[in-house]
Amino acid sequence: MAGANPVRVLVTGFGPFPGVPHNASETLVRLLAMQAAFRTAEIELSTAVLPVSWATAHDAAKSAVATFAPDAVLHFGVSRRATVFEIESRAVNISGPRPDAHGHTLPPMPLVRAGAPHLTPTLAPLHLIRALRRANVPAELSRNAGRYLCNALYYRSLAREGDGGPLAAFIHMPVLGDPSLHPRITITEAVDAARILVQAAAEAVLRAKRQTARHGRSRHGNGSQTFHRDGWSGRAVWRERG
């Protein structure tokens, strides 16, 4: 995947929040930033750790996107129900009443006034799932990103970027460090899996650019359309969250 202009991929994680004093997505992002594999001409990687704050998380993500101008964004967060990587297939336009890291809550309300009830990712989930499974990494599709900051960040990012922004996806990973939750991956395996997803995101960007050059389509090509055309084929497993 060589070329004069590297594909720019932004990877974000979250800091601690009530019940999760050590967020594995923060650890993953910091370890991923140290990977020499991305110091190449093909991919330029940037990372950011976002605060678990109803007031500032979206602005922090928006600033990271504005500063780096990525071609693709991979958002990571943790879920106590996840045992493997779960690729989120949609974000919903509603907040939940859970307190953030500062104890602040939002009442159940639309995240974006007059926004669509839900939005689908511009980076096709099945493309990411298949990349992981080719490497024998266990992964699942999810259609419920919850009602917490993960979903809020995902929805607002998709609403903000629209068809002209970077390809975007959200991945939930297990809460690591609590053996009672029975995670099926370690942090080392999670970092290796994240590297695969970065590579897959870069491939999707290049494919979209080729489609744009041939057909004059939008920057996204048909990322989300590919997701729908695949009709949830393969070994998709849905996970529901509260």
Coordinates of C-alpha atoms in Angstrom, one line a residue:
M1 CA 0.0 0.0 0.0
A2 CA 2.8 2.3 -0.8
G3 CA 2.3 5.8 -2.1
A4 CA 3.6 9.4 -1.9
N5 CA 0.7 10.5 0.4
P6 CA 0.2 8.3 3.5
V7 CA -3.3 7.4 4.7
R8 CA -4.0 9.3 7.9
V9 CA -5.7 7.3 10.6
L10 CA -6.8 8.8 13.9
V11 CA -7.4 6.3 16.8
T12 CA -9.1 7.5 20.0
G13 CA -9.8 5.9 23.4
F14 CA -11.4 7.1 26.6
G15 CA -10.1 7.8 30.1
P16 CA -11.5 6.4 33.3
F17 CA -15.1 6.6 34.4
P18 CA -17.2 5.4 37.3
G19 CA -16.7 1.7 37.7
V20 CA -13.8 1.5 35.4
P21 CA -10.8 3.2 37.1
H22 CA -8.4 1.9 34.4
N23 CA -9.8 2.2 30.9
A24 CA -8.3 -0.5 28.6
S25 CA -9.0 1.7 25.5
E26 CA -6.7 4.4 26.9
T27 CA -4.0 1.8 27.4
L28 CA -4.5 0.4 23.9
V29 CA -4.3 3.9 22.3
R30 CA -1.1 4.7 24.2
L31 CA 0.6 1.4 23.3
L32 CA -0.6 1.7 19.7
A33 CA 1.1 5.1 19.4
M34 CA 4.4 3.4 20.3
Q35 CA 4.1 0.9 17.4
A36 CA 7.0 1.2 15.0
A37 CA 5.0 -0.6 12.3
F38 CA 3.1 2.7 11.6
R39 CA 6.3 4.8 11.0
T40 CA 6.1 4.1 7.3
A41 CA 5.2 5.9 4.1
E42 CA 1.9 4.1 3.9
I43 CA 0.1 5.0 7.1
E44 CA 0.4 8.1 9.3
L45 CA -1.1 7.4 12.7
S46 CA -2.4 9.8 15.4
T47 CA -3.9 9.0 18.7
A48 CA -6.0 10.8 21.3
V49 CA -7.4 9.9 24.7
L50 CA -10.8 11.6 25.3
P51 CA -12.3 12.6 28.6
V52 CA -15.4 10.7 29.7
S53 CA -17.3 13.9 30.0
W54 CA -20.7 14.8 28.6
A55 CA -19.5 18.4 28.4
T56 CA -16.1 18.0 26.7
A57 CA -15.7 14.6 25.0
H58 CA -17.1 15.7 21.7
D59 CA -15.1 18.9 21.6
A60 CA -11.9 17.0 22.3
A61 CA -12.6 14.6 19.4
K62 CA -13.6 17.5 17.1
S63 CA -10.3 19.2 18.0
A64 CA -8.3 16.0 17.3
V65 CA -9.9 15.6 13.9
A66 CA -9.4 19.3 13.0
T67 CA -5.7 19.2 14.0
F68 CA -4.8 15.9 12.3
A69 CA -7.3 16.0 9.3
P70 CA -7.6 12.1 9.2
D71 CA -8.8 10.0 6.3
A72 CA -10.3 7.5 8.8
V73 CA -11.2 7.6 12.5
L74 CA -11.4 4.5 14.7
H75 CA -13.0 5.2 18.1
F76 CA -12.4 2.7 20.9
G77 CA -14.3 2.3 24.2
V78 CA -14.9 -0.4 26.7
S79 CA -18.0 -2.4 27.6
R80 CA -18.4 -4.6 30.6
R81 CA -20.5 -7.0 28.5
A82 CA -17.9 -7.4 25.7
T83 CA -15.5 -10.3 25.8
V84 CA -14.0 -9.6 22.3
F85 CA -13.8 -6.7 20.0
E86 CA -17.4 -5.6 19.0
I87 CA -17.8 -3.4 15.9
E88 CA -20.7 -1.1 16.4
S89 CA -23.1 -1.0 13.4
R90 CA -25.1 2.1 14.4
A91 CA -25.3 5.1 16.8
V92 CA -28.6 6.4 18.2
N93 CA -29.6 9.9 18.7
I94 CA -30.3 9.8 22.5
S95 CA -28.3 10.2 25.7
G96 CA -28.6 8.1 28.8
P97 CA -28.7 9.2 32.5
R98 CA -25.3 7.6 33.5
P99 CA -22.9 9.9 35.3
D100 CA -19.6 10.8 33.6
A101 CA -16.1 10.9 35.2
H102 CA -17.1 14.1 36.9
G103 CA -20.4 12.9 38.2
H104 CA -22.4 14.9 35.7
T105 CA -25.4 13.4 34.0
L106 CA -27.7 14.2 31.1
P107 CA -31.4 13.4 31.0
P108 CA -32.5 11.1 28.2
M109 CA -32.7 13.6 25.3
P110 CA -31.6 13.8 21.6
L111 CA -27.9 14.3 21.1
V112 CA -28.5 16.4 18.0
R113 CA -31.7 18.4 17.8
A114 CA -33.6 17.3 14.7
G115 CA -31.0 14.7 14.0
A116 CA -31.8 11.3 12.5
P117 CA -32.9 8.6 15.0
H118 CA -29.8 6.6 14.2
L119 CA -26.8 6.8 11.9
T120 CA -24.7 4.0 10.4
P121 CA -20.9 4.1 10.1
T122 CA -19.1 5.3 7.1
L123 CA -16.4 2.6 7.5
A124 CA -18.1 -0.7 6.8
P125 CA -18.3 -2.9 9.9
L126 CA -18.1 -6.1 8.0
H127 CA -14.9 -5.0 6.3
L128 CA -13.4 -4.6 9.8
I129 CA -14.9 -7.9 11.1
R130 CA -13.5 -9.8 8.1
A131 CA -10.0 -8.3 8.6
L132 CA -10.0 -9.5 12.2
R133 CA -11.3 -12.9 11.4
R134 CA -8.8 -13.5 8.7
A135 CA -6.2 -13.1 11.4
N136 CA -8.1 -15.4 13.7
V137 CA -9.1 -12.6 16.0
P138 CA -12.5 -13.2 17.6
A139 CA -14.9 -10.3 16.8
E140 CA -18.6 -9.6 16.7
L141 CA -21.0 -7.1 15.2
S142 CA -23.1 -5.1 17.6
R143 CA -26.2 -3.0 16.8
N144 CA -26.4 -1.3 20.2
A145 CA -23.6 1.0 21.3
G146 CA -25.5 1.8 24.5
R147 CA -26.6 5.3 25.7
Y148 CA -23.3 6.4 27.3
L149 CA -20.4 8.6 26.1
C150 CA -19.4 5.9 23.5
N151 CA -22.6 6.2 21.7
A152 CA -22.8 10.0 22.1
L153 CA -19.3 10.4 20.6
Y154 CA -20.1 8.0 17.8
Y155 CA -23.4 9.7 16.8
R156 CA -22.0 13.2 17.0
S157 CA -19.0 12.3 15.0
L158 CA -21.1 10.7 12.2
A159 CA -23.5 13.7 12.3
R160 CA -20.7 16.2 12.2
E161 CA -18.6 14.6 9.5
G162 CA -21.4 13.6 7.2
D163 CA -20.5 12.5 3.7
G164 CA -17.5 14.8 3.4
G165 CA -15.5 13.7 6.4
P166 CA -13.2 10.8 7.3
L167 CA -14.5 7.2 7.3
A168 CA -15.4 6.4 10.9
A169 CA -16.2 3.4 13.1
F170 CA -16.6 2.6 16.7
I171 CA -15.2 -0.5 18.4
H172 CA -16.0 -1.7 21.9
M173 CA -13.5 -3.8 23.7
P174 CA -13.6 -5.7 27.0
V175 CA -12.9 -4.2 30.3
L176 CA -9.5 -5.8 31.1
G177 CA -8.1 -6.4 34.5
D178 CA -11.3 -7.9 36.0
P179 CA -11.2 -11.7 35.5
S180 CA -14.8 -12.0 36.6
L181 CA -15.8 -10.5 33.3
H182 CA -14.1 -13.3 31.4
P183 CA -12.4 -11.3 28.6
R184 CA -11.2 -13.5 25.7
I185 CA -8.3 -11.2 24.8
T186 CA -5.3 -9.6 26.6
I187 CA -4.1 -6.1 26.1
T188 CA -1.3 -7.3 23.9
E189 CA -3.8 -9.1 21.7
A190 CA -6.0 -6.1 21.7
V191 CA -3.1 -3.9 20.4
D192 CA -2.3 -6.4 17.7
A193 CA -6.0 -6.4 16.7
A194 CA -6.1 -2.6 16.7
R195 CA -3.1 -2.7 14.3
I196 CA -5.1 -4.9 12.0
L197 CA -8.1 -2.5 12.1
V198 CA -5.9 0.5 11.3
Q199 CA -4.6 -1.4 8.3
A200 CA -8.1 -2.3 7.3
A201 CA -9.2 1.3 7.6
A202 CA -6.4 2.5 5.4
E203 CA -7.4 -0.1 2.8
A204 CA -11.0 1.2 2.9
V205 CA -9.8 4.7 2.4
L206 CA -7.7 3.8 -0.6
R207 CA -10.6 1.8 -2.1
A208 CA -12.9 4.8 -1.6
K209 CA -10.4 7.1 -3.3
R210 CA -10.1 4.7 -6.3
Q211 CA -13.9 4.7 -6.6
T212 CA -14.0 8.5 -6.4
A213 CA -11.4 8.7 -9.2
R214 CA -13.3 6.3 -11.4
H215 CA -16.9 7.3 -10.7
G216 CA -16.8 10.8 -9.2
R217 CA -18.4 9.6 -6.0
S218 CA -18.2 11.2 -2.6
R219 CA -15.1 10.8 -0.5
H220 CA -16.7 7.9 1.4
G221 CA -17.2 5.8 -1.8
N222 CA -19.8 3.3 -0.6
G223 CA -18.6 2.4 2.8
S224 CA -21.9 2.3 4.5
Q225 CA -23.6 1.1 1.4
T226 CA -21.3 -1.9 1.4
F227 CA -22.4 -2.6 4.9
H228 CA -26.0 -2.7 3.9
R229 CA -25.4 -4.6 0.6
D230 CA -23.7 -7.4 2.5
G231 CA -27.0 -8.0 4.3
W232 CA -25.3 -8.9 7.5
S233 CA -23.9 -12.1 5.9
G234 CA -21.3 -14.1 7.6
R235 CA -21.2 -15.1 11.2
A236 CA -22.7 -11.9 12.6
V237 CA -23.6 -12.0 16.3
W238 CA -25.7 -9.2 17.7
R239 CA -25.0 -7.9 21.2
E240 CA -27.6 -5.8 23.0
R241 CA -26.6 -3.2 25.6
G242 CA -28.6 -1.1 28.0

